[in-house]
PDB file of C-alpha atoms in Angstrom:
ATOM      1  CA  MET A   1     -33.437 -12.504  11.098  1.00  0.00           C
ATOM      2  CA  ALA A   2     -30.906 -14.565  12.484  1.00  0.00           C
ATOM      3  CA  LEU A   3     -27.840 -15.407  10.207  1.00  0.00           C
ATOM      4  CA  ASP A   4     -28.105 -18.640   8.247  1.00  0.00           C
ATOM      5  CA  PRO A   5     -26.677 -21.616  10.239  1.00  0.00           C
ATOM      6  CA  GLN A   6     -24.400 -22.675   7.616  1.00  0.00           C
ATOM      7  CA  LEU A   7     -23.104 -19.381   7.170  1.00  0.00           C
ATOM      8  CA  GLN A   8     -22.612 -18.674  10.888  1.00  0.00           C
ATOM      9  CA  THR A   9     -20.359 -21.811  10.986  1.00  0.00           C
ATOM     10  CA  VAL A  10     -18.076 -20.406   8.441  1.00  0.00           C
ATOM     11  CA  LEU A  11     -18.041 -17.071   9.871  1.00  0.00           C
ATOM     12  CA  ASP A  12     -17.433 -18.507  13.200  1.00  0.00           C
ATOM     13  CA  ASP A  13     -14.436 -20.298  11.598  1.00  0.00           C
ATOM     14  CA  LEU A  14     -13.139 -17.184   9.905  1.00  0.00           C
ATOM     15  CA  ALA A  15     -13.434 -15.327  13.316  1.00  0.00           C
ATOM     16  CA  ALA A  16     -11.466 -18.005  15.146  1.00  0.00           C
ATOM     17  CA  THR A  17      -8.338 -16.558  13.318  1.00  0.00           C
ATOM     18  CA  SER A  18      -7.621 -13.613  15.368  1.00  0.00           C
ATOM     19  CA  THR A  19      -6.812 -10.548  12.686  1.00  0.00           C
ATOM     20  CA  PRO A  20      -6.666  -6.917  12.811  1.00  0.00           C
ATOM     21  CA  ALA A  21      -9.775  -5.089  11.271  1.00  0.00           C
ATOM     22  CA  ALA A  22      -9.899  -5.364   7.570  1.00  0.00           C
ATOM     23  CA  ASN A  23      -9.701  -1.448   7.233  1.00  0.00           C
ATOM     24  CA  THR A  24      -6.677  -1.471   9.216  1.00  0.00           C
ATOM     25  CA  LEU A  25      -4.764  -3.867   6.649  1.00  0.00           C
ATOM     26  CA  THR A  26      -2.402  -2.739   3.704  1.00  0.00           C
ATOM     27  CA  VAL A  27      -3.754  -3.125   0.358  1.00  0.00           C
ATOM     28  CA  ALA A  28      -1.428  -6.053  -0.211  1.00  0.00           C
ATOM     29  CA  GLU A  29      -2.922  -7.633   3.145  1.00  0.00           C
ATOM     30  CA  ASN A  30      -6.253  -7.177   2.080  1.00  0.00           C
ATOM     31  CA  ARG A  31      -5.653  -8.542  -1.718  1.00  0.00           C
ATOM     32  CA  ALA A  32      -4.244 -11.648   0.180  1.00  0.00           C
ATOM     33  CA  ALA A  33      -7.252 -12.179   2.274  1.00  0.00           C
ATOM     34  CA  GLY A  34      -9.374 -11.645  -0.625  1.00  0.00           C
ATOM     35  CA  LEU A  35      -7.615 -14.148  -2.685  1.00  0.00           C
ATOM     36  CA  ALA A  36      -8.033 -16.418   0.240  1.00  0.00           C
ATOM     37  CA  PHE A  37     -11.785 -16.673  -0.108  1.00  0.00           C
ATOM     38  CA  ALA A  38     -11.288 -18.431  -3.278  1.00  0.00           C
ATOM     39  CA  SER A  39     -11.103 -21.705  -1.069  1.00  0.00           C
ATOM     40  CA  PHE A  40     -14.893 -21.314  -0.054  1.00  0.00           C
ATOM     41  CA  ALA A  41     -16.110 -21.932  -3.390  1.00  0.00           C
ATOM     42  CA  GLY A  42     -15.561 -25.716  -3.273  1.00  0.00           C
ATOM     43  CA  ASP A  43     -14.888 -28.465  -6.103  1.00  0.00           C
ATOM     44  CA  VAL A  44     -14.019 -26.788  -9.715  1.00  0.00           C
ATOM     45  CA  VAL A  45     -17.208 -26.784 -12.224  1.00  0.00           C
ATOM     46  CA  PRO A  46     -15.767 -28.629 -15.110  1.00  0.00           C
ATOM     47  CA  VAL A  47     -16.400 -26.470 -18.414  1.00  0.00           C
ATOM     48  CA  ARG A  48     -15.632 -27.380 -22.122  1.00  0.00           C
ATOM     49  CA  GLU A  49     -13.158 -24.958 -22.648  1.00  0.00           C
ATOM     50  CA  VAL A  50     -11.443 -21.924 -20.766  1.00  0.00           C
ATOM     51  CA  ARG A  51      -9.277 -19.442 -22.763  1.00  0.00           C
ATOM     52  CA  ASP A  52      -7.214 -16.650 -21.450  1.00  0.00           C
ATOM     53  CA  MET A  53      -6.713 -13.558 -23.740  1.00  0.00           C
ATOM     54  CA  THR A  54      -5.966  -9.943 -23.476  1.00  0.00           C
ATOM     55  CA  PHE A  55      -7.552  -6.946 -25.628  1.00  0.00           C
ATOM     56  CA  ARG A  56      -5.982  -3.547 -25.636  1.00  0.00           C
ATOM     57  CA  ASN A  57      -7.785  -0.476 -24.317  1.00  0.00           C
ATOM     58  CA  GLY A  58      -5.788   2.681 -24.820  1.00  0.00           C
ATOM     59  CA  ASP A  59      -2.349   2.289 -23.604  1.00  0.00           C
ATOM     60  CA  HIS A  60      -2.619  -1.102 -21.583  1.00  0.00           C
ATOM     61  CA  ASP A  61      -3.926  -4.558 -21.789  1.00  0.00           C
ATOM     62  CA  VAL A  62      -6.825  -6.017 -20.235  1.00  0.00           C
ATOM     63  CA  PRO A  63      -7.112  -9.894 -19.456  1.00  0.00           C
ATOM     64  CA  VAL A  64     -10.263 -11.648 -19.830  1.00  0.00           C
ATOM     65  CA  ARG A  65     -10.862 -15.600 -19.535  1.00  0.00           C
ATOM     66  CA  ILE A  66     -13.519 -16.966 -21.661  1.00  0.00           C
ATOM     67  CA  TYR A  67     -15.544 -20.028 -20.443  1.00  0.00           C
ATOM     68  CA  THR A  68     -17.222 -22.197 -22.811  1.00  0.00           C
ATOM     69  CA  SER A  69     -19.643 -24.788 -20.859  1.00  0.00           C
ATOM     70  CA  GLU A  70     -20.711 -28.215 -22.297  1.00  0.00           C
ATOM     71  CA  THR A  71     -24.104 -26.978 -21.866  1.00  0.00           C
ATOM     72  CA  VAL A  72     -23.613 -24.497 -24.618  1.00  0.00           C
ATOM     73  CA  PRO A  73     -24.854 -26.055 -27.809  1.00  0.00           C
ATOM     74  CA  THR A  74     -22.300 -26.306 -30.806  1.00  0.00           C
ATOM     75  CA  GLY A  75     -22.782 -25.329 -34.190  1.00  0.00           C
ATOM     76  CA  SER A  76     -24.354 -21.621 -33.734  1.00  0.00           C
ATOM     77  CA  PRO A  77     -23.321 -18.672 -31.873  1.00  0.00           C
ATOM     78  CA  ALA A  78     -24.042 -18.516 -28.141  1.00  0.00           C
ATOM     79  CA  PRO A  79     -25.264 -15.593 -26.030  1.00  0.00           C
ATOM     80  CA  VAL A  80     -22.399 -14.356 -23.904  1.00  0.00           C
ATOM     81  CA  THR A  81     -22.447 -13.012 -20.379  1.00  0.00           C
ATOM     82  CA  VAL A  82     -19.624 -10.443 -19.471  1.00  0.00           C
ATOM     83  CA  PHE A  83     -18.842 -10.738 -15.688  1.00  0.00           C
ATOM     84  CA  PHE A  84     -17.057  -8.578 -13.205  1.00  0.00           C
ATOM     85  CA  HIS A  85     -15.790  -9.784 -10.035  1.00  0.00           C
ATOM     86  CA  GLY A  86     -16.256  -7.927  -6.735  1.00  0.00           C
ATOM     87  CA  GLY A  87     -13.553  -7.197  -4.442  1.00  0.00           C
ATOM     88  CA  GLY A  88     -14.226  -3.466  -3.595  1.00  0.00           C
ATOM     89  CA  TRP A  89     -12.545  -2.390  -6.813  1.00  0.00           C
ATOM     90  CA  VAL A  90      -9.109  -3.096  -4.893  1.00  0.00           C
ATOM     91  CA  PHE A  91      -9.022  -6.702  -5.108  1.00  0.00           C
ATOM     92  CA  GLY A  92     -10.234  -9.675  -6.985  1.00  0.00           C
ATOM     93  CA  ASP A  93      -8.848 -11.171 -10.274  1.00  0.00           C
ATOM     94  CA  LEU A  94      -9.596 -13.804 -12.741  1.00  0.00           C
ATOM     95  CA  ASP A  95      -9.109 -16.723 -10.283  1.00  0.00           C
ATOM     96  CA  SER A  96     -10.656 -15.312  -7.277  1.00  0.00           C
ATOM     97  CA  GLN A  97     -14.151 -15.522  -8.386  1.00  0.00           C
ATOM     98  CA  ASP A  98     -13.568 -18.380 -11.009  1.00  0.00           C
ATOM     99  CA  HIS A  99     -16.479 -20.417  -9.846  1.00  0.00           C
ATOM    100  CA  TYR A 100     -19.014 -17.845 -10.207  1.00  0.00           C
ATOM    101  CA  ALA A 101     -17.900 -17.774 -14.164  1.00  0.00           C
ATOM    102  CA  ARG A 102     -18.275 -21.509 -14.308  1.00  0.00           C
ATOM    103  CA  VAL A 103     -21.312 -22.039 -12.504  1.00  0.00           C
ATOM    104  CA  VAL A 104     -23.094 -19.195 -14.261  1.00  0.00           C
ATOM    105  CA  ALA A 105     -21.519 -20.479 -17.628  1.00  0.00           C
ATOM    106  CA  THR A 106     -23.028 -24.059 -17.004  1.00  0.00           C
ATOM    107  CA  ARG A 107     -26.568 -22.504 -15.719  1.00  0.00           C
ATOM    108  CA  SER A 108     -27.195 -19.964 -18.265  1.00  0.00           C
ATOM    109  CA  LYS A 109     -25.986 -21.882 -21.206  1.00  0.00           C
ATOM    110  CA  THR A 110     -23.979 -18.717 -22.419  1.00  0.00           C
ATOM    111  CA  ILE A 111     -20.241 -18.206 -23.060  1.00  0.00           C
ATOM    112  CA  VAL A 112     -18.931 -16.053 -19.865  1.00  0.00           C
ATOM    113  CA  VAL A 113     -16.045 -13.592 -20.501  1.00  0.00           C
ATOM    114  CA  SER A 114     -14.540 -12.697 -17.122  1.00  0.00           C
ATOM    115  CA  VAL A 115     -12.752  -9.277 -17.104  1.00  0.00           C
ATOM    116  CA  ASP A 116      -9.585  -8.499 -15.027  1.00  0.00           C
ATOM    117  CA  TYR A 117     -10.278  -4.628 -14.838  1.00  0.00           C
ATOM    118  CA  ARG A 118      -7.583  -2.346 -13.442  1.00  0.00           C
ATOM    119  CA  LEU A 119      -7.758  -2.104  -9.757  1.00  0.00           C
ATOM    120  CA  ALA A 120      -7.427   0.693  -7.134  1.00  0.00           C
ATOM    121  CA  PRO A 121      -5.546   2.485  -5.471  1.00  0.00           C
ATOM    122  CA  GLU A 122      -2.694   2.055  -8.284  1.00  0.00           C
ATOM    123  CA  HIS A 123      -5.514   2.824 -10.969  1.00  0.00           C
ATOM    124  CA  ARG A 124      -8.492   4.813  -9.188  1.00  0.00           C
ATOM    125  CA  TYR A 125     -11.717   6.011 -10.787  1.00  0.00           C
ATOM    126  CA  PRO A 126     -12.647   5.768 -13.656  1.00  0.00           C
ATOM    127  CA  ALA A 127     -10.177   3.296 -14.755  1.00  0.00           C
ATOM    128  CA  ALA A 128     -12.186   0.449 -13.705  1.00  0.00           C
ATOM    129  CA  VAL A 129     -15.253   1.897 -15.451  1.00  0.00           C
ATOM    130  CA  ASP A 130     -13.396   2.576 -18.528  1.00  0.00           C
ATOM    131  CA  ASP A 131     -12.215  -1.112 -18.682  1.00  0.00           C
ATOM    132  CA  ALA A 132     -15.568  -2.444 -18.116  1.00  0.00           C
ATOM    133  CA  TYR A 133     -17.197  -0.624 -20.880  1.00  0.00           C
ATOM    134  CA  ALA A 134     -14.245  -1.520 -23.274  1.00  0.00           C
ATOM    135  CA  ALA A 135     -14.501  -5.099 -22.148  1.00  0.00           C
ATOM    136  CA  LEU A 136     -18.479  -4.751 -23.350  1.00  0.00           C
ATOM    137  CA  ARG A 137     -17.378  -3.137 -26.705  1.00  0.00           C
ATOM    138  CA  TRP A 138     -14.491  -5.546 -27.277  1.00  0.00           C
ATOM    139  CA  VAL A 139     -17.188  -8.628 -26.732  1.00  0.00           C
ATOM    140  CA  GLU A 140     -19.465  -7.058 -29.124  1.00  0.00           C
ATOM    141  CA  GLN A 141     -16.876  -6.610 -31.753  1.00  0.00           C
ATOM    142  CA  ASN A 142     -14.941  -9.781 -31.087  1.00  0.00           C
ATOM    143  CA  ALA A 143     -17.681 -12.261 -30.032  1.00  0.00           C
ATOM    144  CA  GLY A 144     -17.396 -14.272 -33.305  1.00  0.00           C
ATOM    145  CA  THR A 145     -13.740 -15.389 -32.532  1.00  0.00           C
ATOM    146  CA  PHE A 146     -15.128 -17.275 -29.614  1.00  0.00           C
ATOM    147  CA  GLY A 147     -18.384 -18.643 -30.790  1.00  0.00           C
ATOM    148  CA  ALA A 148     -20.704 -16.059 -29.389  1.00  0.00           C
ATOM    149  CA  ASP A 149     -23.474 -13.673 -30.606  1.00  0.00           C
ATOM    150  CA  PRO A 150     -22.784 -10.078 -30.417  1.00  0.00           C
ATOM    151  CA  LYS A 151     -26.239  -9.348 -30.486  1.00  0.00           C
ATOM    152  CA  ARG A 152     -27.363 -11.316 -27.345  1.00  0.00           C
ATOM    153  CA  ILE A 153     -24.969 -10.050 -24.266  1.00  0.00           C
ATOM    154  CA  ALA A 154     -25.816  -9.991 -20.672  1.00  0.00           C
ATOM    155  CA  LEU A 155     -23.858  -8.445 -18.047  1.00  0.00           C
ATOM    156  CA  PHE A 156     -23.284  -9.771 -14.650  1.00  0.00           C
ATOM    157  CA  GLY A 157     -21.477  -8.292 -11.417  1.00  0.00           C
ATOM    158  CA  GLU A 158     -21.059  -8.967  -7.955  1.00  0.00           C
ATOM    159  CA  SER A 159     -20.613  -6.268  -5.218  1.00  0.00           C
ATOM    160  CA  ALA A 160     -18.013  -3.907  -6.766  1.00  0.00           C
ATOM    161  CA  GLY A 161     -18.559  -5.914  -9.766  1.00  0.00           C
ATOM    162  CA  GLY A 162     -22.266  -5.175  -9.811  1.00  0.00           C
ATOM    163  CA  ASN A 163     -21.497  -1.563  -9.635  1.00  0.00           C
ATOM    164  CA  LEU A 164     -19.465  -1.804 -12.557  1.00  0.00           C
ATOM    165  CA  ALA A 165     -22.005  -3.926 -14.454  1.00  0.00           C
ATOM    166  CA  ALA A 166     -24.842  -1.582 -13.472  1.00  0.00           C
ATOM    167  CA  VAL A 167     -22.645   1.474 -14.431  1.00  0.00           C
ATOM    168  CA  ALA A 168     -21.519  -0.259 -17.786  1.00  0.00           C
ATOM    169  CA  VAL A 169     -25.082  -0.846 -18.819  1.00  0.00           C
ATOM    170  CA  GLN A 170     -26.088   3.087 -18.245  1.00  0.00           C
ATOM    171  CA  GLU A 171     -22.749   3.613 -20.339  1.00  0.00           C
ATOM    172  CA  ALA A 172     -23.930   1.790 -23.199  1.00  0.00           C
ATOM    173  CA  LYS A 173     -27.392   3.647 -23.261  1.00  0.00           C
ATOM    174  CA  ARG A 174     -25.705   6.841 -23.070  1.00  0.00           C
ATOM    175  CA  ARG A 175     -23.134   6.036 -25.680  1.00  0.00           C
ATOM    176  CA  GLY A 176     -25.475   4.074 -28.204  1.00  0.00           C
ATOM    177  CA  GLY A 177     -24.288   0.862 -27.349  1.00  0.00           C
ATOM    178  CA  PRO A 178     -23.552  -2.023 -27.527  1.00  0.00           C
ATOM    179  CA  VAL A 179     -26.978  -3.392 -26.715  1.00  0.00           C
ATOM    180  CA  VAL A 180     -27.336  -5.244 -23.627  1.00  0.00           C
ATOM    181  CA  THR A 181     -30.203  -7.719 -23.444  1.00  0.00           C
ATOM    182  CA  TYR A 182     -30.223  -8.394 -19.789  1.00  0.00           C
ATOM    183  CA  GLN A 183     -28.348  -7.316 -16.519  1.00  0.00           C
ATOM    184  CA  ALA A 184     -27.822  -9.405 -13.250  1.00  0.00           C
ATOM    185  CA  LEU A 185     -26.574  -7.485 -10.132  1.00  0.00           C
ATOM    186  CA  ALA A 186     -25.521  -9.349  -6.978  1.00  0.00           C
ATOM    187  CA  TYR A 187     -25.560  -6.955  -3.828  1.00  0.00           C
ATOM    188  CA  PRO A 188     -24.240  -4.014  -5.906  1.00  0.00           C
ATOM    189  CA  ALA A 189     -23.071  -0.512  -4.650  1.00  0.00           C
ATOM    190  CA  THR A 190     -25.169   1.767  -6.196  1.00  0.00           C
ATOM    191  CA  ASP A 191     -24.969   5.058  -3.896  1.00  0.00           C
ATOM    192  CA  ARG A 192     -21.749   6.305  -2.697  1.00  0.00           C
ATOM    193  CA  PHE A 193     -23.614   8.734  -0.178  1.00  0.00           C
ATOM    194  CA  ASP A 194     -26.284   6.089   0.825  1.00  0.00           C
ATOM    195  CA  ASP A 195     -27.495   6.916   4.263  1.00  0.00           C
ATOM    196  CA  SER A 196     -30.419   4.483   4.702  1.00  0.00           C
ATOM    197  CA  PRO A 197     -31.054   2.387   7.546  1.00  0.00           C
ATOM    198  CA  SER A 198     -29.223  -0.682   6.648  1.00  0.00           C
ATOM    199  CA  MET A 199     -25.852   1.312   6.416  1.00  0.00           C
ATOM    200  CA  TYR A 200     -26.320   1.842  10.354  1.00  0.00           C
ATOM    201  CA  GLU A 201     -27.855  -1.475  11.288  1.00  0.00           C
ATOM    202  CA  TYR A 202     -25.171  -3.446   9.813  1.00  0.00           C
ATOM    203  CA  ALA A 203     -22.257  -1.016  10.100  1.00  0.00           C
ATOM    204  CA  ALA A 204     -20.523  -3.438  12.286  1.00  0.00           C
ATOM    205  CA  GLY A 205     -20.997  -6.337   9.550  1.00  0.00           C
ATOM    206  CA  PRO A 206     -21.517  -9.416   9.372  1.00  0.00           C
ATOM    207  CA  LEU A 207     -18.499  -9.314   6.899  1.00  0.00           C
ATOM    208  CA  LEU A 208     -18.399  -6.203   5.237  1.00  0.00           C
ATOM    209  CA  THR A 209     -18.363  -3.310   7.834  1.00  0.00           C
ATOM    210  CA  ARG A 210     -18.895   0.466   7.476  1.00  0.00           C
ATOM    211  CA  PRO A 211     -15.136   1.293   8.195  1.00  0.00           C
ATOM    212  CA  TRP A 212     -13.884  -1.611   5.758  1.00  0.00           C
ATOM    213  CA  LEU A 213     -16.562   0.028   2.972  1.00  0.00           C
ATOM    214  CA  GLU A 214     -15.179   3.563   3.436  1.00  0.00           C
ATOM    215  CA  TRP A 215     -11.619   2.184   3.300  1.00  0.00           C
ATOM    216  CA  PHE A 216     -12.620   0.857  -0.325  1.00  0.00           C
ATOM    217  CA  TRP A 217     -14.061   4.120  -1.421  1.00  0.00           C
ATOM    218  CA  GLY A 218     -10.918   6.057  -0.099  1.00  0.00           C
ATOM    219  CA  ALA A 219      -8.691   3.775  -2.316  1.00  0.00           C
ATOM    220  CA  TYR A 220     -11.180   3.933  -5.401  1.00  0.00           C
ATOM    221  CA  LEU A 221     -11.913   7.597  -5.660  1.00  0.00           C
ATOM    222  CA  ASN A 222      -9.681  10.432  -6.201  1.00  0.00           C
ATOM    223  CA  THR A 223     -11.740  12.955  -4.216  1.00  0.00           C
ATOM    224  CA  PRO A 224     -15.055  12.601  -2.291  1.00  0.00           C
ATOM    225  CA  ASP A 225     -17.222  14.633  -4.604  1.00  0.00           C
ATOM    226  CA  GLU A 226     -16.742  12.045  -7.234  1.00  0.00           C
ATOM    227  CA  GLY A 227     -19.272   9.831  -5.434  1.00  0.00           C
ATOM    228  CA  ALA A 228     -21.996  11.940  -6.944  1.00  0.00           C
ATOM    229  CA  ASP A 229     -21.064  10.956 -10.475  1.00  0.00           C
ATOM    230  CA  PRO A 230     -23.707   8.505 -11.908  1.00  0.00           C
ATOM    231  CA  ARG A 231     -20.556   6.501 -13.064  1.00  0.00           C
ATOM    232  CA  VAL A 232     -19.737   5.728  -9.370  1.00  0.00           C
ATOM    233  CA  SER A 233     -23.233   5.901  -8.122  1.00  0.00           C
ATOM    234  CA  PRO A 234     -25.787   4.396 -10.596  1.00  0.00           C
ATOM    235  CA  LEU A 235     -28.566   5.266  -8.761  1.00  0.00           C
ATOM    236  CA  ARG A 236     -27.803   8.642  -9.155  1.00  0.00           C
ATOM    237  CA  ALA A 237     -28.491   8.639 -12.895  1.00  0.00           C
ATOM    238  CA  GLU A 238     -31.014  11.136 -14.073  1.00  0.00           C
ATOM    239  CA  ASP A 239     -32.596   8.567 -16.349  1.00  0.00           C
ATOM    240  CA  LEU A 240     -32.893   5.061 -16.133  1.00  0.00           C
ATOM    241  CA  THR A 241     -35.570   4.343 -18.953  1.00  0.00           C
ATOM    242  CA  GLY A 242     -34.599   2.010 -21.623  1.00  0.00           C
ATOM    243  CA  LEU A 243     -32.161  -0.114 -19.361  1.00  0.00           C
ATOM    244  CA  PRO A 244     -32.558  -3.677 -20.263  1.00  0.00           C
ATOM    245  CA  PRO A 245     -34.489  -6.307 -17.588  1.00  0.00           C
ATOM    246  CA  ALA A 246     -32.368  -6.868 -14.444  1.00  0.00           C
ATOM    247  CA  PHE A 247     -32.257  -9.704 -11.872  1.00  0.00           C
ATOM    248  CA  LEU A 248     -31.151  -8.024  -8.342  1.00  0.00           C
ATOM    249  CA  VAL A 249     -30.077  -9.527  -5.572  1.00  0.00           C
ATOM    250  CA  THR A 250     -29.915  -8.131  -2.043  1.00  0.00           C
ATOM    251  CA  ALA A 251     -28.406  -9.689   1.238  1.00  0.00           C
ATOM    252  CA  GLU A 252     -30.639  -9.093   4.393  1.00  0.00           C
ATOM    253  CA  LEU A 253     -27.806  -8.574   6.854  1.00  0.00           C
ATOM    254  CA  ASP A 254     -25.842  -6.201   4.404  1.00  0.00           C
ATOM    255  CA  LEU A 255     -25.252  -2.745   5.024  1.00  0.00           C
ATOM    256  CA  LEU A 256     -25.837  -2.232   1.027  1.00  0.00           C
ATOM    257  CA  ARG A 257     -29.149  -3.859   1.193  1.00  0.00           C
ATOM    258  CA  ASP A 258     -31.452  -0.728   0.998  1.00  0.00           C
ATOM    259  CA  GLN A 259     -29.452   1.121  -1.849  1.00  0.00           C
ATOM    260  CA  GLY A 260     -29.659  -2.290  -3.639  1.00  0.00           C
ATOM    261  CA  ILE A 261     -33.603  -2.300  -2.834  1.00  0.00           C
ATOM    262  CA  ARG A 262     -33.658   1.602  -3.709  1.00  0.00           C
ATOM    263  CA  TYR A 263     -31.694   0.566  -7.233  1.00  0.00           C
ATOM    264  CA  ALA A 264     -34.469  -1.918  -8.117  1.00  0.00           C
ATOM    265  CA  ASP A 265     -37.398   0.192  -7.208  1.00  0.00           C
ATOM    266  CA  ALA A 266     -35.830   3.041  -9.239  1.00  0.00           C
ATOM    267  CA  LEU A 267     -35.527   0.729 -12.323  1.00  0.00           C
ATOM    268  CA  ARG A 268     -38.928  -0.456 -12.009  1.00  0.00           C
ATOM    269  CA  GLY A 269     -40.220   3.320 -11.767  1.00  0.00           C
ATOM    270  CA  ALA A 270     -38.440   3.742 -15.088  1.00  0.00           C
ATOM    271  CA  GLY A 271     -40.407   1.078 -16.475  1.00  0.00           C
ATOM    272  CA  VAL A 272     -37.662  -1.556 -16.437  1.00  0.00           C
ATOM    273  CA  PRO A 273     -38.644  -5.331 -15.727  1.00  0.00           C
ATOM    274  CA  VAL A 274     -36.967  -6.196 -12.544  1.00  0.00           C
ATOM    275  CA  THR A 275     -36.836  -9.394 -10.595  1.00  0.00           C
ATOM    276  CA  HIS A 276     -35.542  -8.489  -6.899  1.00  0.00           C
ATOM    277  CA  ARG A 277     -34.206 -11.449  -4.878  1.00  0.00           C
ATOM    278  CA  ALA A 278     -34.321 -10.379  -1.283  1.00  0.00           C
ATOM    279  CA  VAL A 279     -32.247 -13.238   0.310  1.00  0.00           C
ATOM    280  CA  GLU A 280     -32.919 -13.237   4.154  1.00  0.00           C
ATOM    281  CA  GLY A 281     -30.448 -14.559   6.524  1.00  0.00           C
ATOM    282  CA  VAL A 282     -27.241 -13.794   4.635  1.00  0.00           C
ATOM    283  CA  PRO A 283     -24.565 -11.163   4.519  1.00  0.00           C
ATOM    284  CA  HIS A 284     -22.527  -9.179   1.888  1.00  0.00           C
ATOM    285  CA  ALA A 285     -20.506 -11.411  -0.123  1.00  0.00           C
ATOM    286  CA  PHE A 286     -22.480 -14.604   0.732  1.00  0.00           C
ATOM    287  CA  LEU A 287     -22.140 -16.129  -2.930  1.00  0.00           C
ATOM    288  CA  SER A 288     -18.590 -16.602  -1.980  1.00  0.00           C
ATOM    289  CA  PHE A 289     -19.224 -19.576   0.157  1.00  0.00           C
ATOM    290  CA  THR A 290     -20.651 -22.153  -2.168  1.00  0.00           C
ATOM    291  CA  ARG A 291     -18.621 -24.789  -0.578  1.00  0.00           C
ATOM    292  CA  ASP A 292     -20.403 -24.836   2.587  1.00  0.00           C
ATOM    293  CA  VAL A 293     -23.579 -23.029   2.069  1.00  0.00           C
ATOM    294  CA  GLN A 294     -26.582 -24.164   0.460  1.00  0.00           C
ATOM    295  CA  ILE A 295     -28.390 -20.886  -0.224  1.00  0.00           C
ATOM    296  CA  SER A 296     -25.252 -19.616  -1.536  1.00  0.00           C
ATOM    297  CA  ARG A 297     -25.343 -22.371  -4.332  1.00  0.00           C
ATOM    298  CA  ASP A 298     -28.808 -21.976  -4.638  1.00  0.00           C
ATOM    299  CA  VAL A 299     -28.667 -18.212  -5.581  1.00  0.00           C
ATOM    300  CA  LEU A 300     -25.823 -18.363  -7.935  1.00  0.00           C
ATOM    301  CA  ASN A 301     -27.681 -20.915  -9.635  1.00  0.00           C
ATOM    302  CA  GLU A 302     -30.801 -18.796  -9.569  1.00  0.00           C
ATOM    303  CA  ILE A 303     -28.779 -15.968 -11.201  1.00  0.00           C
ATOM    304  CA  GLY A 304     -27.364 -18.441 -13.931  1.00  0.00           C
ATOM    305  CA  ASP A 305     -31.086 -19.661 -14.741  1.00  0.00           C
ATOM    306  CA  ALA A 306     -32.317 -16.142 -14.983  1.00  0.00           C
ATOM    307  CA  ILE A 307     -29.467 -15.058 -17.367  1.00  0.00           C
ATOM    308  CA  GLY A 308     -30.226 -18.231 -19.529  1.00  0.00           C
ATOM    309  CA  ALA A 309     -34.054 -17.637 -19.534  1.00  0.00           C
ATOM    310  CA  ALA A 310     -33.472 -13.938 -20.766  1.00  0.00           C
ATOM    311  CA  PHE A 311     -32.226 -15.796 -24.029  1.00  0.00           C
ATOM    312  CA  ALA A 312     -34.429 -18.598 -24.140  1.00  0.00           C
TER     313      ALA A 312
END
């Protein structure tokens, strides 16, 4: 299928600025480019309260940003969504995907906790995984301090954040908690060694290319063989039974598409209820373009609605 016309316009505008291939840029240059993507989010969605906090994980602090929307009823603890941003484990922060948190908080009627996990290559695997699971535990233990219910937790992640959300859900099962009610995964990386057709069909993009993906993996992992670890490749976990229901988004024109589909199928095969939202005519990271692209706005709203419905 052809690229969505609104997305085509956005990508044409991006291509009009002649820049070297992303996989040839430095870490700092990629981070600057990633932060610039925030301009495509559009107007800021207002919420009742935004609080910046940190929690201690071992020898370092992990920043979090807590969003409480006007749609969250007052007077009783609200469900909570823990959000992990994308950016290939290398870039992204609490600001770069602020709009994801605001939209999901508003649509889901949950308090959203956005996690600023450690980034590679300064902090390679398993730093991001450790911070993601620590954030889940911190939310369970401290939910009452910001009006949330520790027994009603969802996880939401986009791209690399989708990988971390899937891994954190599995880690919670392996470690006996916290209990996660729901997981929403947007075009997650699920298998480092994926060799399915979409990896070749969309190796040149649009947007995410195979060389750029390899650049991210090279920055994130210490050694190639770490890719076989289920905490890197959640699709490679031996047992997916008992995981919470999932809303999984795949993008048609994304080299990660087939591994996302395979993860949805594997979850279903393990008895996990899955809603698979296969979005046509869009590339990887299409949710970044909510300012100009209707399908991006619609699907981000659907994610928020699905999380809200899980707690209805």
